[in-house]
Short mmCIF file of C-alpha atoms in Angstrom, two decimals:
data_model
loop_
_atom_site.label_atom_id
_atom_site.label_comp_id
_atom_site.label_asym_id
_atom_site.label_seq_id
_atom_site.Cartn_x
_atom_site.Cartn_y
_atom_site.Cartn_z
CA MET A 1333 80.68 103.66 123.90
CA GLY A 1334 81.09 104.01 120.14
CA LYS A 1335 81.54 101.10 117.84
CA ARG A 1336 85.14 100.08 117.45
CA GLN A 1337 86.51 101.07 114.06
CA LYS A 1338 88.10 98.37 111.95
CA ASP A 1339 91.73 98.97 111.10
CA PRO A 1340 91.77 99.39 107.29
CA LYS A 1341 95.34 98.03 107.14
CA LYS A 1342 94.49 94.87 109.05
CA LEU A 1343 94.13 91.62 107.17
CA GLY A 1344 91.79 89.04 108.63
CA LEU A 1345 93.05 85.49 109.10
CA GLY A 1346 90.31 84.18 106.84
CA THR A 1347 91.36 86.50 104.01
CA ILE A 1348 94.99 85.46 104.37
CA ILE A 1349 94.13 81.76 104.33
CA VAL A 1350 91.87 82.05 101.29
CA TRP A 1351 94.46 84.11 99.40
CA ALA A 1352 97.12 81.50 100.19
CA LEU A 1353 95.22 78.45 98.94
CA PRO A 1354 96.29 78.59 95.26
CA GLY A 1355 99.88 79.14 96.43
CA MET A 1356 99.61 76.07 98.63
CA SER A 1357 98.33 74.12 95.65
CA MET A 1358 101.18 75.42 93.47
CA ALA A 1359 103.77 74.49 96.10
CA ALA A 1360 102.46 70.93 96.15
CA GLU A 1361 102.56 70.81 92.35
CA MET A 1362 106.15 72.03 92.26
CA MET A 1363 107.12 69.24 94.64
CA LEU A 1364 105.63 66.71 92.22
CA PHE A 1365 107.41 68.35 89.29
CA GLY A 1366 110.62 67.77 91.23
CA GLN A 1367 109.94 64.02 91.12
CA ILE A 1368 109.54 63.77 87.34
CA SER A 1369 113.16 62.76 86.80
CA LEU A 1370 112.92 60.01 89.47
CA PHE A 1371 109.71 58.74 87.86
CA CYS A 1372 111.32 58.73 84.41
CA THR A 1373 114.49 56.95 85.53
CA SER A 1374 113.00 54.38 87.92
CA ILE A 1375 109.69 53.62 86.17
CA LEU A 1376 110.01 54.59 82.50
CA GLY A 1377 113.67 53.53 82.20
CA MET A 1378 114.71 56.74 80.45
CA PRO A 1379 118.40 57.82 80.51
CA VAL A 1380 118.95 60.35 83.29
CA ALA A 1381 120.63 62.96 81.05
CA LEU A 1382 117.74 62.80 78.59
CA ILE A 1383 115.29 63.97 81.26
CA GLY A 1384 117.21 67.17 81.88
CA THR A 1385 117.47 67.84 78.16
CA LEU A 1386 113.68 67.51 77.83
CA MET A 1387 113.08 69.98 80.65
CA VAL A 1388 115.36 72.55 79.05
CA ALA A 1389 113.79 72.03 75.63
CA SER A 1390 110.33 72.66 77.06
CA LYS A 1391 111.50 75.99 78.45
CA VAL A 1392 112.67 77.27 75.08
CA LEU A 1393 109.00 78.03 74.44
CA ASP A 1394 108.95 80.33 77.47
CA CYS A 1395 111.23 82.74 75.63
CA PHE A 1396 108.27 83.41 73.34
CA THR A 1397 105.23 82.84 75.58
CA ASP A 1398 105.94 84.57 78.91
CA PHE A 1399 105.77 88.10 77.55
CA VAL A 1400 102.78 87.16 75.38
CA ILE A 1401 101.09 85.88 78.51
CA GLY A 1402 101.97 89.09 80.38
CA TYR A 1403 100.53 91.09 77.48
CA ILE A 1404 97.31 89.06 77.57
CA VAL A 1405 96.86 89.47 81.32
CA ASP A 1406 97.69 93.19 81.30
CA ASN A 1407 94.99 93.70 78.64
CA THR A 1408 92.37 91.58 80.42
CA ASN A 1409 89.31 93.57 81.49
CA SER A 1410 86.63 90.99 82.27
CA ARG A 1411 83.56 91.25 84.47
CA TRP A 1412 85.57 89.41 87.14
CA GLY A 1413 88.60 91.69 86.91
CA ARG A 1414 92.08 91.47 85.47
CA GLY A 1415 93.92 88.77 87.43
CA ARG A 1416 91.12 86.94 89.22
CA PRO A 1417 89.81 84.81 86.29
CA TYR A 1418 93.20 83.13 85.89
CA ASP A 1419 92.86 81.28 89.19
CA PHE A 1420 91.08 78.63 87.09
CA CYS A 1421 94.42 77.86 85.45
CA MET A 1422 95.36 75.79 88.49
CA LEU A 1423 92.55 73.36 87.66
CA GLY A 1424 93.93 72.81 84.16
CA SER A 1425 97.47 72.53 85.46
CA TRP A 1426 96.63 69.76 87.92
CA PHE A 1427 94.78 67.81 85.22
CA VAL A 1428 97.89 67.91 83.05
CA VAL A 1429 100.13 66.86 85.96
CA VAL A 1430 98.05 63.70 86.38
CA LEU A 1431 98.45 62.98 82.66
CA ILE A 1432 102.24 63.35 82.90
CA PHE A 1433 102.47 60.57 85.48
CA ALA A 1434 100.09 58.42 83.41
CA CYS A 1435 102.71 58.02 80.66
CA PRO A 1436 102.38 54.47 79.29
CA GLN A 1437 105.38 52.26 80.03
CA ASN A 1438 105.08 50.43 76.70
CA PHE A 1439 105.74 53.58 74.68
CA SER A 1440 109.04 53.83 72.84
CA VAL A 1441 111.66 56.20 74.23
CA ALA A 1442 110.63 58.74 71.59
CA GLY A 1443 106.98 58.36 72.55
CA LYS A 1444 107.78 58.83 76.22
CA CYS A 1445 109.84 61.92 75.40
CA ALA A 1446 107.00 63.43 73.38
CA TRP A 1447 104.44 62.66 76.11
CA ILE A 1448 106.54 64.23 78.89
CA ILE A 1449 107.71 67.33 77.02
CA VAL A 1450 104.32 68.24 75.52
CA LEU A 1451 102.38 67.88 78.78
CA TYR A 1452 105.10 69.46 80.91
CA THR A 1453 105.16 72.46 78.55
CA ILE A 1454 101.37 72.84 78.68
CA ALA A 1455 101.39 72.80 82.48
CA SER A 1456 104.46 74.94 83.08
CA SER A 1457 104.58 77.35 80.14
CA GLY A 1458 100.81 77.54 79.73
CA PHE A 1459 98.63 77.20 82.81
CA ASN A 1460 101.25 78.00 85.46
CA SER A 1461 102.63 81.00 83.57
CA LEU A 1462 99.14 82.48 83.22
CA TYR A 1463 98.41 81.95 86.90
CA GLY A 1464 101.75 83.44 87.96
CA ALA A 1465 101.42 86.49 85.70
CA ALA A 1466 97.91 87.21 87.01
CA THR A 1467 98.69 87.04 90.74
CA GLY A 1468 100.19 90.54 90.97
CA PRO A 1469 97.36 92.30 89.08
CA PHE A 1470 94.83 90.43 91.23
CA MET A 1471 96.53 91.42 94.48
CA VAL A 1472 96.97 95.10 93.70
CA ARG A 1473 93.32 95.44 92.62
CA ALA A 1474 91.94 93.44 95.54
CA PHE A 1475 93.87 95.26 98.32
CA ASN A 1476 95.58 98.43 96.96
CA ASP A 1477 97.87 98.97 99.96
CA ASN A 1478 101.63 98.40 100.11
CA ASP A 1479 101.61 97.31 103.78
CA LYS A 1480 98.97 94.75 102.91
CA TYR A 1481 101.09 93.45 100.04
CA VAL A 1482 103.99 92.74 102.41
CA LYS A 1483 101.78 91.20 105.11
CA LEU A 1484 99.77 89.19 102.61
CA ASN A 1485 102.87 87.78 100.95
CA ALA A 1486 104.46 87.04 104.32
CA TYR A 1487 101.55 85.47 106.18
CA SER A 1488 99.89 83.78 103.23
CA GLY A 1489 103.36 82.59 102.23
CA MET A 1490 103.60 80.80 105.55
CA ILE A 1491 100.29 79.08 104.88
CA SER A 1492 101.25 78.25 101.31
CA MET A 1493 104.44 76.75 102.64
CA LEU A 1494 102.29 74.21 104.46
CA GLY A 1495 101.60 72.70 101.04
CA ALA A 1496 105.30 72.09 100.54
CA VAL A 1497 105.72 70.95 104.14
CA ALA A 1498 102.85 68.48 103.83
CA MET A 1499 104.33 67.16 100.61
CA ASN A 1500 107.77 66.79 102.20
CA LEU A 1501 106.19 64.82 105.02
CA VAL A 1502 103.83 62.67 102.96
CA LEU A 1503 105.40 62.24 99.52
CA PRO A 1504 108.54 60.30 100.52
CA GLN A 1505 106.41 57.89 102.55
CA LEU A 1506 103.87 57.48 99.76
CA LEU A 1507 106.57 56.85 97.19
CA SER A 1508 108.33 54.47 99.56
CA ASP A 1509 105.09 52.48 99.86
CA HIS A 1510 103.72 52.78 96.31
CA GLY A 1511 106.52 54.11 94.09
CA SER A 1512 107.79 50.75 92.82
CA THR A 1513 105.18 50.57 90.02
CA ALA A 1514 103.67 52.94 87.45
CA ALA A 1515 100.20 52.33 88.86
CA GLY A 1516 101.46 53.20 92.33
CA TRP A 1517 102.97 56.49 91.13
CA LEU A 1518 99.72 57.45 89.37
CA ARG A 1519 97.70 56.58 92.46
CA VAL A 1520 99.88 58.84 94.61
CA VAL A 1521 99.60 61.74 92.15
CA VAL A 1522 95.79 61.50 91.91
CA MET A 1523 95.51 61.40 95.72
CA ILE A 1524 97.36 64.73 95.82
CA ALA A 1525 95.93 66.35 92.69
CA VAL A 1526 92.21 66.12 93.46
CA PRO A 1527 92.16 68.01 96.79
CA MET A 1528 94.84 70.49 95.66
CA ALA A 1529 92.90 71.37 92.49
CA ALA A 1530 89.73 71.86 94.53
CA ILE A 1531 91.19 74.23 97.12
CA SER A 1532 92.91 76.32 94.43
CA LEU A 1533 89.51 77.52 93.17
CA ILE A 1534 88.20 78.85 96.49
CA ARG A 1535 89.97 82.22 96.21
CA PHE A 1536 88.15 83.08 92.98
CA PHE A 1537 84.75 82.83 94.67
CA VAL A 1538 85.69 84.66 97.88
CA ILE A 1539 88.05 87.54 96.99
CA LYS A 1540 87.06 90.14 94.39
CA GLU A 1541 88.95 92.89 92.60
CA ARG A 1542 87.59 96.17 94.03
CA TYR A 1543 90.05 98.93 93.12
CA HIS A 1544 90.99 100.79 89.99
CA VAL A 1545 94.66 101.59 90.61
CA ASP A 1546 95.78 103.02 87.30
CA ALA A 1547 96.60 106.68 86.84
CA ARG A 1548 96.26 106.33 83.07
CA SER A 1549 94.51 104.11 80.57
CA GLU A 1550 95.81 100.58 80.93
CA HIS A 1551 95.58 99.35 77.37
CA VAL A 1552 99.03 97.89 76.83
CA ALA A 1553 100.61 98.03 73.38
CA VAL A 1554 103.43 95.73 72.30
CA LYS A 1555 105.78 98.71 72.14
CA ASP A 1556 105.07 99.37 75.83
CA ILE A 1557 106.63 96.02 76.72
CA PHE A 1558 109.90 96.88 75.03
CA GLN A 1559 109.85 100.40 76.47
CA VAL A 1560 109.39 99.06 80.00
CA LEU A 1561 112.22 96.56 79.57
CA ARG A 1562 114.48 99.37 78.43
CA THR A 1563 113.39 101.79 81.16
CA ASN A 1564 112.92 99.67 84.25
CA ARG A 1565 116.37 98.33 85.13
CA PHE A 1566 115.20 97.23 88.58
CA ILE A 1567 113.44 94.14 87.25
CA TYR A 1568 116.70 92.50 86.15
CA PRO A 1569 118.20 91.79 89.61
CA ILE A 1570 114.88 90.16 90.53
CA ALA A 1571 115.00 88.05 87.37
CA ILE A 1572 118.55 86.85 88.08
CA MET A 1573 117.68 86.06 91.69
CA MET A 1574 114.61 84.07 90.63
CA MET A 1575 116.62 82.05 88.14
CA MET A 1576 119.30 81.08 90.67
CA THR A 1577 116.81 80.08 93.38
CA SER A 1578 114.65 78.19 90.87
CA ILE A 1579 117.65 76.19 89.65
CA VAL A 1580 118.43 75.07 93.19
CA ALA A 1581 114.80 74.39 94.09
CA ASN A 1582 114.40 72.12 91.07
CA PHE A 1583 117.45 69.93 91.45
CA GLY A 1584 114.96 67.41 92.85
CA ILE A 1585 117.90 65.77 94.55
CA GLY A 1586 116.46 65.12 98.01
CA THR A 1587 114.82 61.80 97.18
CA TYR A 1588 117.96 60.64 95.37
CA TYR A 1589 120.14 61.72 98.28
CA TYR A 1590 118.14 59.95 100.98
CA THR A 1591 117.80 56.84 98.80
CA TYR A 1592 121.44 56.41 97.82
CA VAL A 1593 123.54 58.36 100.36
CA VAL A 1594 121.52 58.09 103.55
CA GLY A 1595 120.06 54.73 102.53
CA ASP A 1596 116.46 55.31 103.61
CA LEU A 1597 114.02 57.33 101.48
CA GLY A 1598 111.47 57.36 104.29
CA LEU A 1599 113.78 59.55 106.40
CA ALA A 1600 113.40 62.33 103.82
CA SER A 1601 110.01 63.10 105.35
CA LEU A 1602 111.84 64.37 108.45
CA THR A 1603 112.92 67.41 106.42
CA GLY A 1604 109.25 68.34 106.33
CA LEU A 1605 109.26 68.43 110.13
CA MET A 1606 112.10 70.94 109.97
CA GLN A 1607 109.95 73.15 107.75
CA ILE A 1608 107.22 73.03 110.38
CA VAL A 1609 109.72 73.97 113.08
CA GLY A 1610 110.96 76.85 110.94
CA LEU A 1611 107.53 78.23 110.01
CA PRO A 1612 107.30 80.72 112.94
CA ALA A 1613 110.34 82.50 111.49
CA MET A 1614 108.09 83.64 108.63
CA LEU A 1615 106.26 85.90 111.09
CA LEU A 1616 109.47 87.90 111.48
CA VAL A 1617 109.76 88.75 107.80
CA PRO A 1618 107.36 91.76 107.77
CA PHE A 1619 109.05 93.14 110.90
CA LEU A 1620 112.56 92.67 109.50
CA SER A 1621 111.59 94.12 106.12
CA ARG A 1622 110.67 97.38 107.84
CA ARG A 1623 114.01 97.44 109.64
CA LEU A 1624 116.37 96.09 107.00
CA SER A 1625 114.44 96.65 103.73
CA LEU A 1626 113.33 93.83 101.45
CA ARG A 1627 116.81 93.69 99.94
CA GLY A 1628 118.43 93.33 103.35
CA VAL A 1629 116.09 90.57 104.50
CA MET A 1630 116.71 88.59 101.30
CA CYS A 1631 120.48 88.90 101.71
CA VAL A 1632 120.19 87.52 105.24
CA GLY A 1633 118.15 84.64 103.84
CA PHE A 1634 120.76 83.85 101.19
CA VAL A 1635 123.48 83.76 103.86
CA CYS A 1636 121.40 81.27 105.89
CA CYS A 1637 120.94 79.08 102.81
CA GLY A 1638 124.69 79.17 102.16
CA ILE A 1639 125.40 78.01 105.71
CA SER A 1640 122.93 75.14 105.30
CA TYR A 1641 124.67 73.89 102.13
CA ILE A 1642 128.07 73.95 103.82
CA ILE A 1643 126.63 71.87 106.68
CA ASN A 1644 125.21 69.40 104.13
CA TRP A 1645 128.70 68.68 102.79
CA PHE A 1646 130.11 67.85 106.20
CA ALA A 1647 126.97 65.98 107.30
CA TYR A 1648 127.26 63.32 104.56
CA ASP A 1649 124.83 60.62 105.82
CA ASN A 1650 124.45 62.07 109.35
CA VAL A 1651 120.68 62.60 109.54
CA PRO A 1652 120.63 64.94 112.59
CA LEU A 1653 123.12 67.28 110.88
CA LEU A 1654 121.16 67.10 107.63
CA LEU A 1655 118.03 68.11 109.53
CA VAL A 1656 119.82 71.07 111.13
CA ALA A 1657 120.87 72.17 107.65
CA ALA A 1658 117.32 71.71 106.39
CA LEU A 1659 115.99 73.92 109.18
CA ILE A 1660 118.49 76.71 108.48
CA GLY A 1661 117.87 76.44 104.73
CA THR A 1662 114.10 76.54 105.22
CA VAL A 1663 114.33 79.76 107.22
CA GLY A 1664 116.73 81.23 104.68
CA ALA A 1665 114.39 80.51 101.76
CA PHE A 1666 111.42 82.32 103.30
CA PRO A 1667 112.29 85.92 102.28
CA THR A 1668 112.64 85.13 98.57
CA SER A 1669 109.40 83.17 98.36
CA MET A 1670 107.50 85.79 100.37
CA LEU A 1671 108.86 89.12 99.15
CA SER A 1672 109.80 88.73 95.48
CA GLY A 1673 106.18 89.43 94.50
CA VAL A 1674 106.26 92.68 96.47
CA MET A 1675 109.40 93.72 94.59
CA ILE A 1676 107.57 93.18 91.30
CA LEU A 1677 104.72 95.43 92.45
CA GLN A 1678 107.32 98.05 93.37
CA CYS A 1679 108.59 97.84 89.79
CA ALA A 1680 105.00 98.44 88.60
CA ASP A 1681 104.93 101.61 90.75
CA TYR A 1682 108.12 102.73 89.02
CA ASN A 1683 106.50 102.18 85.62
CA GLU A 1684 103.57 104.37 86.59
CA TYR A 1685 105.97 107.01 87.90
CA LYS A 1686 107.64 107.01 84.47
CA HIS A 1687 104.23 107.60 82.77
CA LEU A 1688 104.07 104.02 81.51
CA PRO A 1689 101.33 101.43 82.08
CA ARG A 1690 101.83 99.65 85.42
CA MET A 1691 102.00 96.26 83.66
CA GLU A 1692 102.15 94.08 86.77
CA ALA A 1693 101.79 90.94 84.66
CA THR A 1694 104.54 91.96 82.27
CA MET A 1695 106.76 92.86 85.22
CA SER A 1696 106.27 89.34 86.53
CA ALA A 1697 106.89 87.88 83.06
CA LEU A 1698 110.66 88.43 83.07
CA PRO A 1699 111.24 86.90 86.54
CA GLY A 1700 108.67 84.27 85.54
CA LEU A 1701 110.65 83.52 82.40
CA THR A 1702 113.98 83.26 84.23
CA GLY A 1703 112.31 81.27 87.00
CA ASN A 1704 110.88 78.82 84.48
CA ILE A 1705 114.24 78.54 82.75
CA GLY A 1706 115.75 77.95 86.19
CA THR A 1707 113.20 75.21 86.79
CA ALA A 1708 114.36 73.42 83.65
CA LEU A 1709 118.04 74.13 84.25
CA GLY A 1710 117.77 72.70 87.75
CA THR A 1711 116.64 69.36 86.41
CA PHE A 1712 119.06 69.59 83.49
CA ILE A 1713 122.12 70.38 85.63
CA ALA A 1714 121.28 67.70 88.19
CA THR A 1715 120.59 64.97 85.64
CA VAL A 1716 123.60 65.79 83.46
CA LEU A 1717 125.93 65.81 86.46
CA LEU A 1718 124.44 62.51 87.64
CA ALA A 1719 124.99 61.04 84.18
CA ILE A 1720 128.60 62.20 84.23
CA GLY A 1721 128.91 60.66 87.69
CA GLY A 1722 127.73 57.30 86.34
CA PHE A 1723 124.24 57.15 87.85
CA VAL A 1724 122.45 53.85 87.07
CA SER A 1725 118.77 54.06 85.97
CA SER A 1726 116.24 51.22 86.13
CA THR A 1727 112.89 50.17 84.64
CA ASP A 1728 111.60 47.99 87.45
CA GLY A 1729 111.30 50.45 90.33
CA LEU A 1730 114.38 49.03 92.02
CA TYR A 1731 117.14 51.27 93.34
CA TYR A 1732 120.49 49.85 92.27
CA GLU A 1733 123.73 50.43 94.15
CA GLN A 1734 125.46 53.49 92.72
CA PRO A 1735 129.18 53.97 92.06
CA ASP A 1736 131.25 56.24 94.28
CA SER A 1737 131.34 58.88 91.53
CA ALA A 1738 127.53 59.10 91.55
CA ILE A 1739 127.51 59.40 95.35
CA LEU A 1740 130.04 62.25 95.16
CA THR A 1741 127.85 63.99 92.57
CA LEU A 1742 124.85 63.73 94.87
CA ARG A 1743 126.85 65.26 97.70
CA LEU A 1744 127.99 68.15 95.52
CA LEU A 1745 124.41 68.79 94.38
CA MET A 1746 123.40 69.03 98.04
CA SER A 1747 126.20 71.43 98.99
CA PHE A 1748 128.67 73.39 96.87
CA VAL A 1749 126.70 73.56 93.61
CA PRO A 1750 123.69 75.31 95.22
CA LEU A 1751 126.07 77.37 97.37
CA ALA A 1752 127.63 78.87 94.23
CA LEU A 1753 124.23 79.65 92.73
CA TYR A 1754 122.99 81.35 95.89
CA ALA A 1755 126.15 83.47 95.90
CA VAL A 1756 125.10 84.79 92.48
CA ALA A 1757 121.59 85.50 93.82
CA PHE A 1758 123.09 87.39 96.78
CA ILE A 1759 125.14 89.59 94.47
CA ALA A 1760 122.16 90.25 92.18
CA VAL A 1761 119.82 91.38 94.93
CA ARG A 1762 122.43 93.82 96.22
CA PHE A 1763 121.88 95.77 92.98
CA TYR A 1764 118.15 96.21 93.65
CA ARG A 1765 118.04 99.88 94.72
CA LEU A 1766 114.44 100.83 93.94
CA GLU A 1767 113.31 100.77 97.58
CA ASP A 1768 115.42 103.84 98.34
CA GLN A 1769 113.34 105.87 95.88
CA LEU A 1770 109.88 104.50 96.67
CA PRO A 1771 108.65 107.15 99.18
CA ARG A 1772 109.20 109.93 96.64
CA ILE A 1773 107.81 107.82 93.77
CA ARG A 1774 104.62 106.90 95.61
CA GLN A 1775 104.03 110.46 96.75
CA GLU A 1776 104.19 111.61 93.13
CA ILE A 1777 101.88 108.79 92.01
CA GLU A 1778 99.25 109.69 94.62
CA LYS A 1779 99.31 113.35 93.54
CA ARG A 1780 98.88 112.30 89.93
CA ARG A 1781 95.98 109.97 90.71
CA ALA A 1782 94.25 112.60 92.84
CA SER A 1783 94.50 115.16 90.04
CA GLU A 1784 92.72 112.78 87.64
CA VAL A 1785 89.77 112.03 89.92
#
C-alpha cells in the first residue's frame, strides 16, 4: 500500500493555532483599550468627554501614517520576508499598553492628557498599524491559496476569539477585585500583558514566507497608491464596514452597563461564557461562505447583531435576556472578524488583474485607517453621550449613583445606537461585488504568472 498523500489544501491544527496567536494577543489588547475611559474616569478623575476627545485627536495622525505604513510594508524585502518581521510590533505595543495604565495620578490634567494621547498614538497608530498592514502580505506569501485564506481566517479567528473570551471572563472579575486603585489597575494589566506579548512572537519563529506571488516587480511607488485608490472601488465598502463595526466595538460600554444598570460588574464575565457557547458557530463560516458568498455571510451576521441590540433594549437589567443577546451578537460578529481580511486579499487580486502592484498592505491601510478612526470615534461617541447624559466621574475608584439621564444613555449605547451603525455596515457590504468577478480574474492572473515563469 502506497504512502498516503497529504492534502495540499489541508491546514494542520498546529499551523492554525500558531497563526492565530498574535490575533489572540491583539484581541486581548483591544479589550484593555476599551477600558481606558473607565480607568481615566474612575482612577485619574478626568472628565468623561475629555477622554473621547483625546482618542479622536490621536487618530488624526492615522490620516497621514496608515498609507505611509502600507507603503513601507509593501516595499519591505527582508531576509525574513515582507510581512513576517512585523510580528515583533506586538511586543512593542504591549510595552506601551503597560505604560498607558502606569499614568501617575499626581500629574495635572494636562499632563495626564499628554501621557495618554502620546502613548495611545504610539501603540495604535504605530505598532498596531504596522502589524495589521503586514498580516495580509505575510499570509499570502506563507500559504498562497484562496481556500486556505478562508479556512485560516475562519479557524484561526475562532482561536483568536478565545483571547477576547478569556478577557471577558477574567477582566471584569480582576477589575472588581483590584480596580479600585491605580496600583491595582497596573497589576491587572501587567498580568495580562506579559503572557500575551510572549505568545505573539511564536508565529515569527514557526511560520515562514515561502512563495513569490507577484506577477510583476513589487516595488511600490507613491503614485501607485493613488492609482490603486482611484482604480479599486471595491475597497471602499470594506472600509465603511470596518469603521462602523469598530465604532460599536470600542464603545467600551459593557463595564459601565453592568456597573450602573445591572448593578454588579462581576456579572459582566458571564458574557464571556456566551462567547464560548457561540464559538462552534465559527466552524460554519467557511461552509456558509461557499454557499452564500462572503458578502452574504456578513449580511447574515449584521442581521444577527441587529437582533441582539433590540433585545438589549427590552432586557434592561434582566441578565438572562442580556446573555441571550450577547450570544446572538457574538455569533453575528464572527463573519466580519473572520472574513474581512480575505476581502482585502481579493482586492489585491484585482490590483494585479489591473496590472498594478498587489499592495496587500496598502489595501489593508484604508480599512485600517477607517477602523482606527472608528476605534477613536467609538470612545468619543460613548463618552460625549455619557457627558450629555450627566455621567458622574470619580477619582477614588468609587462608583457613584448615576442620574436617570445617564442610565438612559447607557441603555441607548447598548441598543439603538449600535443598531443604527450596523445598518450602515449592512448597506455598505451589499455594494461589495468583487466576488462575482473573481473566477475570471484569477484565471487571467494564473495565465499571466505562468507566462512569466
